[in-house]
Short mmCIF file of C-alpha atoms in Angstrom, two decimals:
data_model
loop_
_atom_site.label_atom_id
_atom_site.label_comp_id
_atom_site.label_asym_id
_atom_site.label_seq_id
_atom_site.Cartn_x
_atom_site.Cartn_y
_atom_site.Cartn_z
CA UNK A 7 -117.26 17.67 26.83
CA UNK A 8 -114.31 19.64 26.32
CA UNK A 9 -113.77 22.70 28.56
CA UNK A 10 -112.56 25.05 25.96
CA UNK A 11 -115.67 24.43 23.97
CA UNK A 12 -118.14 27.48 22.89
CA UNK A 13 -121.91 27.22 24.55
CA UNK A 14 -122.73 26.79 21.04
CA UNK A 15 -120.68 23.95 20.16
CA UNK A 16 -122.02 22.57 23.71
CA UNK A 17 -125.85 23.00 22.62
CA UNK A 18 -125.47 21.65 19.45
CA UNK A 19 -123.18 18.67 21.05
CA UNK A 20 -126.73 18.22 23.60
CA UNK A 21 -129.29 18.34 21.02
CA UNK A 22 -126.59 15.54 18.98
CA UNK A 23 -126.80 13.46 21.74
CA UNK A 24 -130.53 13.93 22.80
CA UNK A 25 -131.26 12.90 19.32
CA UNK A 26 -129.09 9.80 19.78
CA UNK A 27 -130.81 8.83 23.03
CA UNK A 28 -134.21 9.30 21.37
CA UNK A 29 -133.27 7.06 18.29
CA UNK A 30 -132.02 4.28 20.37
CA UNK A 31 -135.20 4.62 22.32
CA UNK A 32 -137.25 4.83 19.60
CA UNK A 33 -135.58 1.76 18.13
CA UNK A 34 -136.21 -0.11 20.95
CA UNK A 35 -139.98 0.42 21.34
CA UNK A 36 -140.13 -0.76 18.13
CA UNK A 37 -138.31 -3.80 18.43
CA UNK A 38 -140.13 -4.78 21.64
CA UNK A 39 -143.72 -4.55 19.44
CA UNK A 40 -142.25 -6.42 16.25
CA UNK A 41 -140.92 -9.02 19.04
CA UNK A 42 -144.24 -9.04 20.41
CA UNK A 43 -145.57 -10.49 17.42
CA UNK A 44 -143.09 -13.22 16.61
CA UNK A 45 -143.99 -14.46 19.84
CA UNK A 46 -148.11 -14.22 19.63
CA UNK A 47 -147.57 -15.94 16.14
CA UNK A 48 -145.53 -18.29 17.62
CA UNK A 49 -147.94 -19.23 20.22
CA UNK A 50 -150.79 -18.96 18.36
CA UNK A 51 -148.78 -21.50 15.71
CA UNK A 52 -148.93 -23.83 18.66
CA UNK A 53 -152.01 -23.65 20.43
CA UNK A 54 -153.93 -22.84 17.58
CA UNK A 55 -152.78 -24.17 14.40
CA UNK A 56 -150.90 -27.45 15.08
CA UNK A 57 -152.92 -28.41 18.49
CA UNK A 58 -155.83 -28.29 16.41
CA UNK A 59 -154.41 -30.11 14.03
CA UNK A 60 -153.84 -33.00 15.88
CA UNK A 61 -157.75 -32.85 16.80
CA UNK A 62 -158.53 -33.31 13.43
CA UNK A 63 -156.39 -35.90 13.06
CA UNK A 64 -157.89 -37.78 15.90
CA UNK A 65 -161.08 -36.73 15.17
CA UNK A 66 -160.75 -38.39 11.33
CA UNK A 67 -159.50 -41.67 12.74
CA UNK A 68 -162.40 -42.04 15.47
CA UNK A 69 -164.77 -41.08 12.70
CA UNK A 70 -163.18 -43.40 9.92
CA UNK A 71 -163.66 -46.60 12.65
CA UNK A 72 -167.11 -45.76 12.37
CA UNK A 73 -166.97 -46.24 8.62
CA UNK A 74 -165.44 -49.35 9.39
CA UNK A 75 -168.21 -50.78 11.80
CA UNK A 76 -170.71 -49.64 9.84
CA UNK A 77 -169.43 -51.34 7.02
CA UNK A 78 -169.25 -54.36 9.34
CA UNK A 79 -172.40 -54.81 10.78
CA UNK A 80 -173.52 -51.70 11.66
CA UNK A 81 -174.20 -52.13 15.23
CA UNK A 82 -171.21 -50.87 16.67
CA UNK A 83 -170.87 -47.29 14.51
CA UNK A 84 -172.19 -45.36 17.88
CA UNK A 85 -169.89 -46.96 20.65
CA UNK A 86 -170.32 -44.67 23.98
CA UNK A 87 -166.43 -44.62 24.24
CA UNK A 88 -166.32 -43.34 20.75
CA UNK A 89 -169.05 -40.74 21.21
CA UNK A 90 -167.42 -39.60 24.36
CA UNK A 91 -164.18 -38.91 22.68
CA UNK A 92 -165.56 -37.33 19.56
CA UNK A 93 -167.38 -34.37 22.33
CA UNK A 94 -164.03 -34.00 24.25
CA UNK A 95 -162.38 -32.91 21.08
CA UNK A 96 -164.86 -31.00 19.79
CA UNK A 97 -165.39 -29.22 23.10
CA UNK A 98 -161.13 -28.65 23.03
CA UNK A 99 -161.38 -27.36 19.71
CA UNK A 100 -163.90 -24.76 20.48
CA UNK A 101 -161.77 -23.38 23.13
CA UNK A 102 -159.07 -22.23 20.93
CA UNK A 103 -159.07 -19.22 18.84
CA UNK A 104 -161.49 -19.53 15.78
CA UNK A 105 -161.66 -17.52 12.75
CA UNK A 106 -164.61 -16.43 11.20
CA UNK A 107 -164.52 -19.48 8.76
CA UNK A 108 -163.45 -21.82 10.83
CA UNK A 109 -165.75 -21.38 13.17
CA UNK A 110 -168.27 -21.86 10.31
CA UNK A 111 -167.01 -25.26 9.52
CA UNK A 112 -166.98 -26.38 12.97
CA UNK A 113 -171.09 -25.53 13.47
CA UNK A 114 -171.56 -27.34 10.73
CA UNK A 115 -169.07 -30.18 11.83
CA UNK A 116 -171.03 -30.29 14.91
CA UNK A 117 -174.48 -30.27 13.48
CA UNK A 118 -173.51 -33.20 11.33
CA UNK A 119 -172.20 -35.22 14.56
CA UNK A 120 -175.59 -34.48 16.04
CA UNK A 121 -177.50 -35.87 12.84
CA UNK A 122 -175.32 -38.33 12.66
CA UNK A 123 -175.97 -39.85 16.40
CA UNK A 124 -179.26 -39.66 15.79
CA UNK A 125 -179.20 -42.16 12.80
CA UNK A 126 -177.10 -44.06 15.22
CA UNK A 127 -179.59 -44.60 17.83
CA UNK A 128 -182.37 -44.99 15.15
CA UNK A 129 -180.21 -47.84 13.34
CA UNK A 130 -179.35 -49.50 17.01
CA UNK A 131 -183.27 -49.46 17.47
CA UNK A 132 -184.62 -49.90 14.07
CA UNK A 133 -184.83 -53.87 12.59
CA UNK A 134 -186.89 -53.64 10.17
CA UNK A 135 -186.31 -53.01 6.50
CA UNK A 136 -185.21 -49.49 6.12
CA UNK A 137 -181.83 -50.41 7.71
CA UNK A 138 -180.32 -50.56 4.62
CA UNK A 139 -181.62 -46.69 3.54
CA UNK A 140 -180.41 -46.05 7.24
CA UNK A 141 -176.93 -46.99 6.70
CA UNK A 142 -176.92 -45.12 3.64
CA UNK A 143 -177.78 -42.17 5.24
CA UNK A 144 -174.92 -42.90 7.98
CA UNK A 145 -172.46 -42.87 5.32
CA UNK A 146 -173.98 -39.93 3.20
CA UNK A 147 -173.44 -38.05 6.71
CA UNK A 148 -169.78 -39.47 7.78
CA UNK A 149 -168.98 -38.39 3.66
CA UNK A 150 -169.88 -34.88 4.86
CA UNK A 151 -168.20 -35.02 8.11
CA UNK A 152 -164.71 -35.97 6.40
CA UNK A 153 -165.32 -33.24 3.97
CA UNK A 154 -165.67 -30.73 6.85
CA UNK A 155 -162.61 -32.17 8.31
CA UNK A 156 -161.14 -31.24 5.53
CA UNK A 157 -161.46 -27.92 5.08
CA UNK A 158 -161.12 -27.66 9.04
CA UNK A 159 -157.77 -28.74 7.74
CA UNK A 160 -157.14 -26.42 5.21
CA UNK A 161 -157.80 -23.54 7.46
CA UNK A 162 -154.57 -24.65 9.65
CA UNK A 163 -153.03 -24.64 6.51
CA UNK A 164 -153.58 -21.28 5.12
CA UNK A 165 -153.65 -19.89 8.76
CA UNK A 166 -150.56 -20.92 9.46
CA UNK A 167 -149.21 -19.88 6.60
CA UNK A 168 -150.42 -16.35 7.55
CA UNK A 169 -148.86 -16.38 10.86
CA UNK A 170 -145.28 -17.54 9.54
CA UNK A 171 -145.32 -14.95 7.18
CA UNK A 172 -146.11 -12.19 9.55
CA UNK A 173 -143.46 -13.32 11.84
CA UNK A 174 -140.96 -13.25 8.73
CA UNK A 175 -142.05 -9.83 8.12
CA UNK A 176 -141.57 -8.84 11.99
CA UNK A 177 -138.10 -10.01 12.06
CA UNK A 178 -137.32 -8.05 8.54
CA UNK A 179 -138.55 -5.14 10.36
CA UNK A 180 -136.59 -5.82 12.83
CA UNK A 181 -133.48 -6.34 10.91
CA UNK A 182 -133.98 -2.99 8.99
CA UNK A 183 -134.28 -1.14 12.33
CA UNK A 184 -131.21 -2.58 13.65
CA UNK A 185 -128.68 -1.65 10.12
CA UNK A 186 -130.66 2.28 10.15
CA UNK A 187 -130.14 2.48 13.94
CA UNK A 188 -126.29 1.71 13.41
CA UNK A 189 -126.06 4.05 9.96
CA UNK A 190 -127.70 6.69 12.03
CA UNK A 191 -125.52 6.42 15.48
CA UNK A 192 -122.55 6.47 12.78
CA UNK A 193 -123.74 10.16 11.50
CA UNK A 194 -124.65 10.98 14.71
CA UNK A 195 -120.87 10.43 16.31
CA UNK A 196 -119.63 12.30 13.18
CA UNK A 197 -121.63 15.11 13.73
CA UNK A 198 -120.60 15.17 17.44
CA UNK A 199 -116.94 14.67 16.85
CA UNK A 200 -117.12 17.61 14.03
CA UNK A 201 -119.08 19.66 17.06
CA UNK A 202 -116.39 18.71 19.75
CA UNK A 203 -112.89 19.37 17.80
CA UNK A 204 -114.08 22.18 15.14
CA UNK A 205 -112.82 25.11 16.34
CA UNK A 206 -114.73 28.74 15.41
CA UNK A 207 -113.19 31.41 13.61
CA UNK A 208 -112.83 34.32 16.14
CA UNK A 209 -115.00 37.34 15.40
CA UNK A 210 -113.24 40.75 14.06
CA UNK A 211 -114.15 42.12 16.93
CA UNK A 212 -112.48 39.52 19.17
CA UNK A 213 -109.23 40.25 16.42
CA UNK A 214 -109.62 43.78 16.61
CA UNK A 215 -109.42 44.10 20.58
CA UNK A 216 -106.43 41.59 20.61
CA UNK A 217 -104.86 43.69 18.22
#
């Protein structure tokens, strides 16, 4: 600061530039949390939206070349290599982060895999007459399976969705920070040149002992 300034001028010239420090810091915090969630969205984009996505994906084939050997013959709809497959996925999926209605449709996703081997093993045992009924059952079941898959599906979807939009938001945030920082560290310099260079009117007491 200038040496010829009042301890006025100099206060008000501190408290300018506390202020300053305080709204950059302040602007910065803020930054770092809307950051913060771009990146969790991001990540949870990843892992938990499009990862799962490619387990339902796999999931649907494995289940639809059931369809197809059941259609067949119906002896090979509960292959071992199959089953094994189907449980590694479903095991994945349940490690990543679930909402409240997803996790719904993957109980019931799992319940109908359960029913569904048991039929299995009842059809590779059964050769009598109800094989027929049997196999209708089978494909009642793999009808409801797709259909979870589905709106399994349609959770990514909308969840997704959700996250992309929140990370939008974040970086608008962000970008309105950054222009009211700038607007106020404009004002701010004004008001600290204006302290620095104005110069006070002496008092008349000041003019009255000079004179």
């Amino acid at each position: 600061m200038p040496k010829n300034m009042s301890i006025k001028q100099r206060i008000n010239a501190s408290f300018i530039l506390a202020a300053a420090f305080l709204l950059v810091l302040a602007s910065n915090r803020l930054n770092q949390r809307n950051f913060s969630t771009v990146e969790q969205s991001v990540n949870s984009v990843f892992e938990d939206r499009l990862v799962v996505q490619e387990y339902i994906y796999r999931l649907n084939n494995l289940f639809h070349k059931k369809e197809l050997a059941l259609a067949k013959n119906g002896k090979n709809a509960g292959s071992p290599t199959q089953s094994s497959d189907i449980e590694t996925i479903l095991s994945d999926f349940e490690k990543t982060e679930l909402t409240i209605k997803e996790s719904k449709y993957l109980v019931d996703l799992k319940n109908s895999y359960t029913e569904l081997q048991r039929m299995e093993e009842n059809l590779s045992t059964n050769k009598g007459a109800g094989n027929a009924e049997l196999k209708d059952k089978i494909s009642s079941r793999l009808t409801r399976i797709n259909n979870n898959l589905d709106e399994l599906s349609e959770v990514q979807l909308y969840e997704g969705r959700q996250l992309t939009q929140r990370s939008q938001r974040s970086l608008g945030m962000n970008q309105l920070l950054s222009t009211l920082e700038i607007v106020f560290l404009v004002i701010i310099g004004i008001l600290f040149l204006l302290i620095v260079f104005h110069r006070e009117k002496p008092s008349m007491k000041t003019v009255e002992e000079d004179s």
